Coordinates of C-alpha atoms in Angstrom, one line a residue:
M1418 CA 110.0 142.3 97.0
E1419 CA 112.1 142.2 99.9
F1420 CA 113.1 144.6 102.3
C1421 CA 117.3 144.7 102.6
N1422 CA 119.6 147.5 104.3
C1423 CA 123.0 146.9 102.7
S1424 CA 125.5 149.4 102.2
V1425 CA 124.3 150.4 98.7
C1426 CA 120.3 150.4 100.3
I1427 CA 120.5 152.1 103.5
K1428 CA 120.8 155.0 102.1
F1429 CA 117.3 155.5 101.1
S1430 CA 114.6 155.6 103.8
I1431 CA 111.2 154.0 103.4
I1432 CA 108.1 154.6 106.3
D1433 CA 107.3 151.7 108.3
E1434 CA 103.3 150.4 108.4
N1435 CA 103.7 151.9 112.0
L1436 CA 104.2 155.5 111.0
Q1437 CA 108.6 154.5 111.7
Q1438 CA 110.5 155.9 109.2
K1439 CA 113.0 153.3 107.9
S1440 CA 116.5 153.1 106.8
G1441 CA 116.5 150.8 103.1
R1442 CA 114.5 150.1 100.8
Y1443 CA 112.2 147.7 99.2
I1444 CA 114.0 145.3 95.7
S1445 CA 113.4 142.1 94.2
I1446 CA 114.5 139.3 95.7
R1447 CA 116.6 138.7 93.7
N1448 CA 118.2 141.1 93.5
A1449 CA 118.7 141.7 97.2
A1450 CA 120.5 138.4 97.8
K1451 CA 123.1 140.2 95.0
H1452 CA 123.2 142.2 97.5
R1453 CA 124.4 140.7 100.3
V1454 CA 126.8 138.6 98.0
S1455 CA 128.4 141.8 97.1
D1456 CA 128.8 143.1 100.8
R1457 CA 129.9 139.8 102.5
Q1458 CA 132.8 140.6 99.8
T1459 CA 133.3 143.6 99.9
S1460 CA 133.4 143.8 104.4
P1461 CA 136.7 143.6 105.4
P1462 CA 137.2 139.7 107.3
K1463 CA 136.6 140.4 111.7
E1464 CA 139.7 139.2 113.8
R1465 CA 138.4 136.5 116.0
L1466 CA 138.6 136.9 119.1
S1467 CA 140.3 134.9 122.3
S1468 CA 138.7 132.9 125.0
E1469 CA 138.9 135.6 127.2
E1470 CA 137.1 138.7 125.2
Y1471 CA 134.3 136.0 125.1
P1472 CA 131.6 137.9 127.2
Q1473 CA 131.4 136.0 130.0
S1474 CA 127.3 135.4 131.2
S1475 CA 126.3 135.0 134.9
G1476 CA 124.5 132.0 135.6
S1477 CA 121.4 134.2 136.7
D1478 CA 121.0 134.7 133.1
N1479 CA 117.9 132.7 131.8
S1480 CA 118.5 134.1 128.3
S1481 CA 122.2 132.9 127.9
I1482 CA 123.6 130.0 125.8
N1483 CA 125.3 126.9 127.5
S1484 CA 126.3 124.9 125.0
D1485 CA 127.7 122.4 127.2
K1486 CA 123.6 121.0 127.8
Y1487 CA 123.3 119.6 123.7
F1488 CA 126.3 118.0 124.6
D1489 CA 125.9 116.1 128.5
I1490 CA 123.7 113.2 126.7
Q1491 CA 127.1 112.4 124.3
K1492 CA 129.5 112.3 127.0
S1493 CA 126.6 110.7 129.9
N1494 CA 124.1 108.5 128.0
P1495 CA 126.2 107.6 124.2
L1496 CA 123.1 104.9 123.9
G1497 CA 120.0 108.2 123.9
L1498 CA 123.0 109.9 121.4
F1499 CA 122.4 107.2 119.5
M1500 CA 118.8 106.8 119.7
V1501 CA 118.4 110.3 118.9
V1502 CA 120.2 110.1 116.0
F1503 CA 118.3 106.6 114.1
I1504 CA 114.9 108.0 115.0
S1505 CA 116.1 111.4 113.4
W1506 CA 117.2 109.4 110.2
L1507 CA 114.2 108.1 110.3
H1508 CA 112.2 111.0 110.2
L1509 CA 114.8 113.0 107.3
F1510 CA 115.4 110.1 105.0
C1511 CA 112.8 108.0 104.9
N1512 CA 109.9 109.2 106.1
V1513 CA 108.9 107.0 108.8
S1514 CA 106.1 108.1 110.6
Q1515 CA 104.9 108.0 114.6
E1516 CA 103.4 104.8 114.6
N1517 CA 107.0 102.7 113.1
W1518 CA 109.2 105.0 115.4
K1519 CA 107.4 103.1 118.5
M1520 CA 107.9 99.8 117.4
A1521 CA 111.6 100.9 116.1
I1522 CA 112.0 102.4 119.9
T1523 CA 111.1 98.6 120.9
M1524 CA 111.9 96.5 119.1
I1525 CA 115.8 98.3 119.9
M1526 CA 115.2 98.9 123.1
S1527 CA 114.4 94.8 123.6
V1528 CA 118.2 94.3 121.8
F1529 CA 119.5 96.3 124.8
N1530 CA 117.7 94.2 127.5
L1531 CA 118.3 91.2 125.8
A1532 CA 122.0 92.0 125.5
L1533 CA 122.1 93.1 129.7
Q1534 CA 120.2 89.6 129.9
H1535 CA 123.0 88.0 128.1
Q1536 CA 126.4 86.3 131.0
N1537 CA 128.4 86.9 127.6
P1538 CA 127.2 89.3 124.6
N1539 CA 131.1 90.2 123.1
R1540 CA 130.3 86.8 121.7
N1541 CA 127.7 86.9 120.0
I1542 CA 127.8 90.1 118.2
P1543 CA 131.0 88.5 115.5
I1544 CA 128.3 86.5 114.2
V1545 CA 125.2 88.9 113.4
P1546 CA 124.9 89.2 109.6
R1547 CA 125.4 92.1 108.5
D1548 CA 124.4 92.0 105.2
P1549 CA 120.8 93.0 104.6
Q1550 CA 119.9 90.5 101.9
T1551 CA 121.7 87.4 103.9
L1552 CA 119.2 89.2 107.3
I1553 CA 116.0 89.1 104.8
K1554 CA 117.3 85.5 104.0
R1555 CA 117.2 84.1 107.5
A1556 CA 114.3 85.9 108.4
N1557 CA 112.5 83.8 105.9
V1558 CA 109.9 86.1 104.4
D1559 CA 111.1 86.7 100.1
I1560 CA 108.9 84.9 97.8
E1561 CA 109.5 81.8 97.1
L1562 CA 110.1 82.3 92.5
T1563 CA 110.4 79.7 90.3
K1564 CA 113.1 80.6 86.9
N1565 CA 113.6 79.6 83.6
I1566 CA 115.3 80.2 80.5
C1567 CA 112.8 81.4 77.9
C1568 CA 113.0 81.4 74.4
Q1569 CA 112.5 85.2 72.8
R1570 CA 111.2 83.9 69.6
C1571 CA 108.8 80.9 70.9
F1572 CA 108.5 81.4 74.9
C1573 CA 109.7 77.3 75.3
L1574 CA 111.1 77.0 78.9
Y1575 CA 114.4 75.8 80.0
E1576 CA 115.6 74.6 83.3
F1577 CA 119.4 76.1 84.7
G1578 CA 121.6 73.8 84.6
R1579 CA 124.6 72.1 82.6
D1580 CA 122.6 70.3 79.9
T1581 CA 120.5 73.5 78.4
P1582 CA 120.9 73.9 75.3
L1583 CA 122.2 77.1 73.9
R1584 CA 120.4 77.1 71.6
C1585 CA 116.6 76.2 72.0
G1586 CA 115.2 72.8 69.7
Y1587 CA 111.8 73.3 70.0
K1588 CA 109.9 72.3 67.0
E1589 CA 106.1 73.5 66.3
F1590 CA 105.5 69.4 64.1
S1591 CA 108.1 66.9 63.4
N1592 CA 108.7 67.6 60.1
L1593 CA 109.5 72.1 60.3
K1594 CA 112.8 72.8 61.0
S1595 CA 113.3 74.0 65.5
C1596 CA 113.4 77.5 66.5
D1597 CA 117.4 77.6 66.9
E1598 CA 116.6 81.2 68.5
E1599 CA 120.5 82.1 71.4
L1600 CA 119.0 81.4 74.8
F1601 CA 122.5 82.7 76.2
V1602 CA 124.2 86.4 75.3
Q1603 CA 128.6 85.3 75.5
K1604 CA 130.2 87.5 77.9
G1605 CA 134.3 87.0 78.1
I1606 CA 135.4 87.8 81.8
Y1607 CA 139.3 87.4 82.8
K1608 CA 139.8 85.0 84.9
G1609 CA 141.6 86.0 87.9
H1610 CA 143.0 88.5 87.3
K1611 CA 140.2 91.6 88.5
D1612 CA 142.0 94.9 87.0
V1613 CA 143.4 94.0 83.0
G1614 CA 143.1 96.9 82.0
Q1615 CA 144.6 99.5 83.9
I1616 CA 147.6 97.5 84.8
E1617 CA 150.3 98.2 81.5
Q1618 CA 152.3 94.5 81.9
Y1619 CA 149.6 92.9 81.9
L1620 CA 148.5 94.5 78.5
T1621 CA 152.4 94.6 77.1
S1622 CA 154.2 91.8 78.2
M1623 CA 151.1 89.0 77.5
P1624 CA 148.6 88.2 75.5
M1625 CA 145.2 87.0 77.2
T1626 CA 142.0 85.5 76.2
P1627 CA 139.5 85.7 78.4
F1628 CA 137.0 83.4 79.7
S1629 CA 133.7 83.1 78.0
I1630 CA 130.5 82.6 80.0
G1631 CA 126.9 82.5 78.9
T1632 CA 123.8 84.8 80.5
P1633 CA 120.3 84.0 80.0
R1634 CA 118.5 86.8 78.2
C1635 CA 115.2 86.1 78.8
V1636 CA 114.1 84.4 82.4
F1637 CA 110.0 83.3 82.5
V1638 CA 109.6 84.2 86.5
S1639 CA 106.4 82.2 88.0
Q1640 CA 105.6 81.6 91.0
R1641 CA 103.6 77.9 92.8
I1642 CA 100.4 78.0 94.2
S1643 CA 101.7 75.5 96.6
T1644 CA 103.5 78.5 98.3
W1645 CA 100.7 81.5 98.3
L1646 CA 98.3 78.6 99.6
K1647 CA 100.7 77.8 102.4
W1648 CA 101.0 82.0 103.0
L1649 CA 98.0 82.9 102.2
L1650 CA 96.6 79.5 104.8
S1651 CA 99.1 80.3 107.5
K1652 CA 96.9 84.6 107.7
S1653 CA 95.1 84.4 111.1
D1654 CA 92.0 85.3 109.5
T1655 CA 91.9 83.3 106.2
E1656 CA 90.2 80.4 107.9
N1657 CA 87.6 82.6 109.7
V1658 CA 86.6 84.2 107.0
I1659 CA 86.0 81.2 104.1
D1660 CA 83.6 80.0 107.2
T1661 CA 82.3 82.9 107.8
W1662 CA 81.2 83.8 103.9
A1663 CA 80.4 80.3 103.1
G1664 CA 77.6 80.6 106.1
S1665 CA 76.3 84.3 104.9
I1666 CA 75.6 82.3 101.3
H1667 CA 74.2 79.4 102.2
Q1668 CA 72.0 81.8 104.7
D1669 CA 70.8 84.0 101.5
Q1670 CA 70.7 80.7 99.2
D1671 CA 67.9 79.6 101.7
Y1672 CA 65.9 82.8 101.5
G1673 CA 66.2 82.7 97.1
F1674 CA 69.1 85.3 96.9
L1675 CA 72.0 83.9 94.5
S1676 CA 74.7 86.5 94.9
D1677 CA 78.1 84.7 94.8
I1678 CA 79.7 82.4 92.3
Q1679 CA 79.6 79.9 94.8
H1680 CA 75.9 79.7 94.2
G1681 CA 76.0 78.7 90.6
E1682 CA 75.5 75.0 89.2
N1683 CA 79.0 74.0 88.3
F1684 CA 80.2 75.2 91.7
K1685 CA 77.9 72.5 93.4
Q1686 CA 78.8 70.3 90.7
I1687 CA 82.4 70.5 91.2
K1688 CA 83.3 66.0 92.5
W1689 CA 85.3 66.4 95.6
E1690 CA 86.7 64.1 97.7
N1691 CA 85.4 63.2 101.1
K1692 CA 87.7 64.0 103.5
P1693 CA 87.5 64.8 107.2
N1694 CA 88.2 68.2 108.2
S1695 CA 89.3 68.8 104.7
L1696 CA 89.5 72.1 103.0
K1697 CA 87.3 72.7 99.1
L1698 CA 89.2 75.9 97.4
A1699 CA 87.5 77.0 94.3
L1700 CA 90.6 79.3 91.8
S1701 CA 90.0 81.6 89.1
L1702 CA 92.6 82.4 86.4
F1703 CA 92.7 85.9 85.0
V1704 CA 94.6 86.2 82.3
D1705 CA 95.5 89.4 80.0
W1706 CA 98.0 91.4 77.9
F1707 CA 99.4 94.9 78.9
N1708 CA 101.8 97.9 77.6
P1709 CA 104.8 98.5 80.8
R1710 CA 104.9 101.8 78.2
G1711 CA 101.8 103.2 79.0
N1712 CA 100.7 105.3 75.3
K1713 CA 102.7 103.9 71.8
L1714 CA 105.4 105.9 71.6
S1715 CA 106.5 106.8 68.2
G1716 CA 104.9 103.3 67.2
K1717 CA 107.1 101.5 69.1
I1718 CA 104.8 98.5 71.3
E1719 CA 106.1 96.1 74.6
S1720 CA 103.6 93.5 75.5
N1721 CA 104.3 91.8 78.8
G1722 CA 101.3 89.7 80.4
I1723 CA 99.9 88.1 83.5
F1724 CA 98.8 85.0 85.2
A1725 CA 97.1 85.9 87.8
I1726 CA 95.3 83.6 90.8
S1727 CA 92.8 84.4 92.9
C1728 CA 90.6 82.1 95.5
L1729 CA 86.7 82.2 95.1
N1730 CA 85.7 80.7 98.8
L1731 CA 86.8 84.8 100.3
P1732 CA 84.7 87.2 100.2
P1733 CA 84.5 89.5 96.4
I1734 CA 85.5 92.5 98.4
I1735 CA 88.9 90.6 99.0
C1736 CA 88.9 87.9 96.4
N1737 CA 91.0 90.4 93.8
K1738 CA 92.5 92.7 96.1
L1739 CA 96.1 92.4 95.5
S1740 CA 96.7 91.4 99.2
H1741 CA 95.2 88.4 98.4
M1742 CA 95.8 87.0 95.1
C1743 CA 98.6 84.7 93.9
I1744 CA 101.1 86.8 90.6
C1745 CA 102.0 83.1 89.1
G1746 CA 103.7 84.6 86.2
I1747 CA 104.4 87.1 84.2
T1748 CA 104.9 87.6 80.6
P1749 CA 108.7 88.6 78.7
G1750 CA 108.4 91.2 76.4
P1751 CA 108.2 93.3 73.9
Y1752 CA 106.4 90.4 72.2
S1753 CA 103.4 89.0 73.1
P1754 CA 103.0 84.8 72.7
N1755 CA 100.4 83.8 70.0
T1756 CA 98.6 80.9 70.9
Q1757 CA 100.2 78.2 70.1
T1758 CA 103.5 79.2 72.1
L1759 CA 101.5 80.5 75.4
N1760 CA 101.1 76.9 75.7
H1761 CA 105.2 76.8 77.3
L1762 CA 104.2 79.9 79.5
L1763 CA 101.4 77.8 81.0
K1764 CA 102.9 74.4 81.1
P1765 CA 103.9 74.5 84.8
L1766 CA 101.1 76.3 85.8
V1767 CA 98.5 73.3 84.2
D1768 CA 101.1 70.4 85.8
E1769 CA 100.7 72.5 89.2
L1770 CA 97.3 72.2 88.9
V1771 CA 96.8 68.4 88.2
K1772 CA 99.3 67.7 91.3
L1773 CA 96.5 69.8 93.3
D1774 CA 93.9 68.4 92.1
S1775 CA 94.1 65.3 94.0
G1776 CA 94.9 67.2 97.1
I1777 CA 97.7 68.5 99.3
L1778 CA 98.4 68.9 102.7
I1779 CA 99.0 72.1 103.6
P1780 CA 99.8 74.2 107.4
T1781 CA 97.4 76.1 108.1
Y1782 CA 96.9 79.1 111.1
Q1783 CA 94.3 76.0 112.8
Y1784 CA 96.1 73.2 111.9
P1785 CA 100.1 73.7 112.2
A1786 CA 100.5 69.9 111.9
G1787 CA 99.3 70.3 108.8
Q1788 CA 95.6 70.1 106.8
F1789 CA 94.4 68.5 103.5
I1790 CA 93.4 70.8 101.1
Q1791 CA 91.6 70.3 97.2
I1792 CA 92.0 72.7 94.9
K1793 CA 90.2 73.4 91.3
L1794 CA 90.0 75.5 88.7
L1795 CA 87.5 77.0 88.3
L1796 CA 87.2 79.7 85.5
V1797 CA 89.5 81.8 83.2
Y1798 CA 88.5 85.3 82.9
G1799 CA 90.1 88.8 80.7
D1800 CA 89.3 90.1 77.3
I1801 CA 89.0 88.5 74.4
L1802 CA 92.1 88.3 72.7
A1803 CA 93.3 86.6 76.1
T1804 CA 90.7 84.1 76.7
K1805 CA 91.4 82.8 73.1
K1806 CA 95.1 82.1 73.6
A1807 CA 94.7 81.4 76.3
V1808 CA 91.3 78.5 76.9
G1809 CA 90.4 78.2 73.2
F1810 CA 87.5 80.6 74.2
A1811 CA 85.4 81.6 69.9
S1812 CA 86.3 84.8 69.3
H1813 CA 83.4 87.8 67.5
S1814 CA 83.7 86.0 64.5
A1815 CA 83.3 82.2 65.8
T1816 CA 80.3 80.2 63.7
K1817 CA 80.9 77.5 66.2
F1818 CA 79.6 78.1 69.6
C1819 CA 81.9 75.9 71.4
L1820 CA 84.5 72.8 71.7
F1821 CA 82.0 70.0 72.2
C1822 CA 80.0 70.6 69.8
H1823 CA 79.6 70.7 66.1
A1824 CA 76.6 73.2 65.7
Q1825 CA 77.2 75.8 63.9
A1826 CA 75.8 80.0 64.3
P1827 CA 74.5 80.5 60.7
E1828 CA 72.1 77.3 61.4
L1829 CA 70.5 77.6 64.3
A1830 CA 66.9 78.4 63.3
H1831 CA 67.1 74.5 62.5
L1832 CA 69.5 73.4 65.1
K1833 CA 68.1 70.7 66.9
L1834 CA 69.2 69.0 70.3
A1835 CA 71.9 66.3 69.3
Q1836 CA 73.8 63.5 71.5
R1837 CA 76.8 65.6 73.2
R1838 CA 80.1 64.8 72.6
C1839 CA 82.0 63.2 75.5
K1840 CA 84.9 64.3 77.8
D1841 CA 87.9 61.4 76.3
D1842 CA 86.4 62.5 72.7
T1843 CA 87.6 66.4 73.0
L1844 CA 90.8 64.8 74.9
S1845 CA 91.7 62.7 72.1
A1846 CA 91.2 64.9 69.2
A1847 CA 93.4 67.7 71.4
W1848 CA 96.1 64.7 71.8
A1849 CA 95.7 64.0 67.6
S1850 CA 96.3 67.5 66.6
K1851 CA 99.2 67.9 69.4
A1852 CA 101.0 64.7 67.8
A1853 CA 100.2 65.7 64.3
I1854 CA 103.3 66.3 61.6
S1855 CA 102.2 69.5 59.9
K1856 CA 99.3 71.5 59.8
N1857 CA 97.1 70.5 57.5
A1858 CA 97.5 66.3 58.7

């Protein structure tokens, strides 16, 4: 309820909480708004008073409002007015905190001081970029991403260039037909004539044929591991955290506690190159698929995958945090690749891991000139479907224990220790399978 004393409600009277009679009545908020609008429409317009008819307030009256003081800042200090407007804009429209206000004010004052110290600042003002993208590009804060044209059917990757085919030429086997999926969407543009549709003389006088330009239907965006490592090791605390955590887990192992992956035999048995002042890093790869639309909607399902790299030398509390992980790539949708086509998306990642296996020189915070870094991929984890696609882990219905032996699960009671398959035998079998002309070859 709202108290209303309009021309209609003023005829009524009520007793307020101080037992005083008051003209008006309580009505709903909606009706009170209607009454106010009705009074504005029916009341005669007020004549504007001249400057001589305004009452002049004395200087000794502190309750009077002098409007000149609100505009003194504009006359005497325009830079101060700019600061007030800028900070107000940050507060009202950008929801910036007070700490960030202080940082913004400090930066602006630094710009003012630098401009005053310069002999001729007017020469530098025109060459300052106005485009935010240009400023960010010069600051070199954006992540270096790799983009490849991706086939939506077989997920085969192609580089951007003049030699890129218009259709996908991938063949699962040499005796099968190619994928033949279109890689580009052809769009027509009128080169040299910007507003053809709005000018009648172009439509009536001469026929115009648009130029055809191909736009990729699907682009696979990935990030290099070396780029992520340069950023991670450029932080001031990364190397100290790695060294501190390594000393802590070695101390735990001396007391008989096994609490980290670095206590495992696989981590200890990794073959590293013995070089002085080298940093040995073990990585893990996380693979999984998700529905970007959330739950199922009318039976429609979209599936996107993610390849994420984390450093196992970091403590577990920060190892798998998004701030310390590398998003190597996100598989395009709407369908997930199978066990064969996933190799196309994993190829850039695997090729880089092969190069990093022998070591690379990376500038770090403690070694700005460069430090020799050795990188090994130690483990791959995810759910059953993801790990089965990525690295061939066995499913729930698998009959063999692993890829390196021919022992079967039903023969577990009669299982005997035998000679294990060598790594070369497994690799030769994989190359033979890749070069096969058919599935039954």
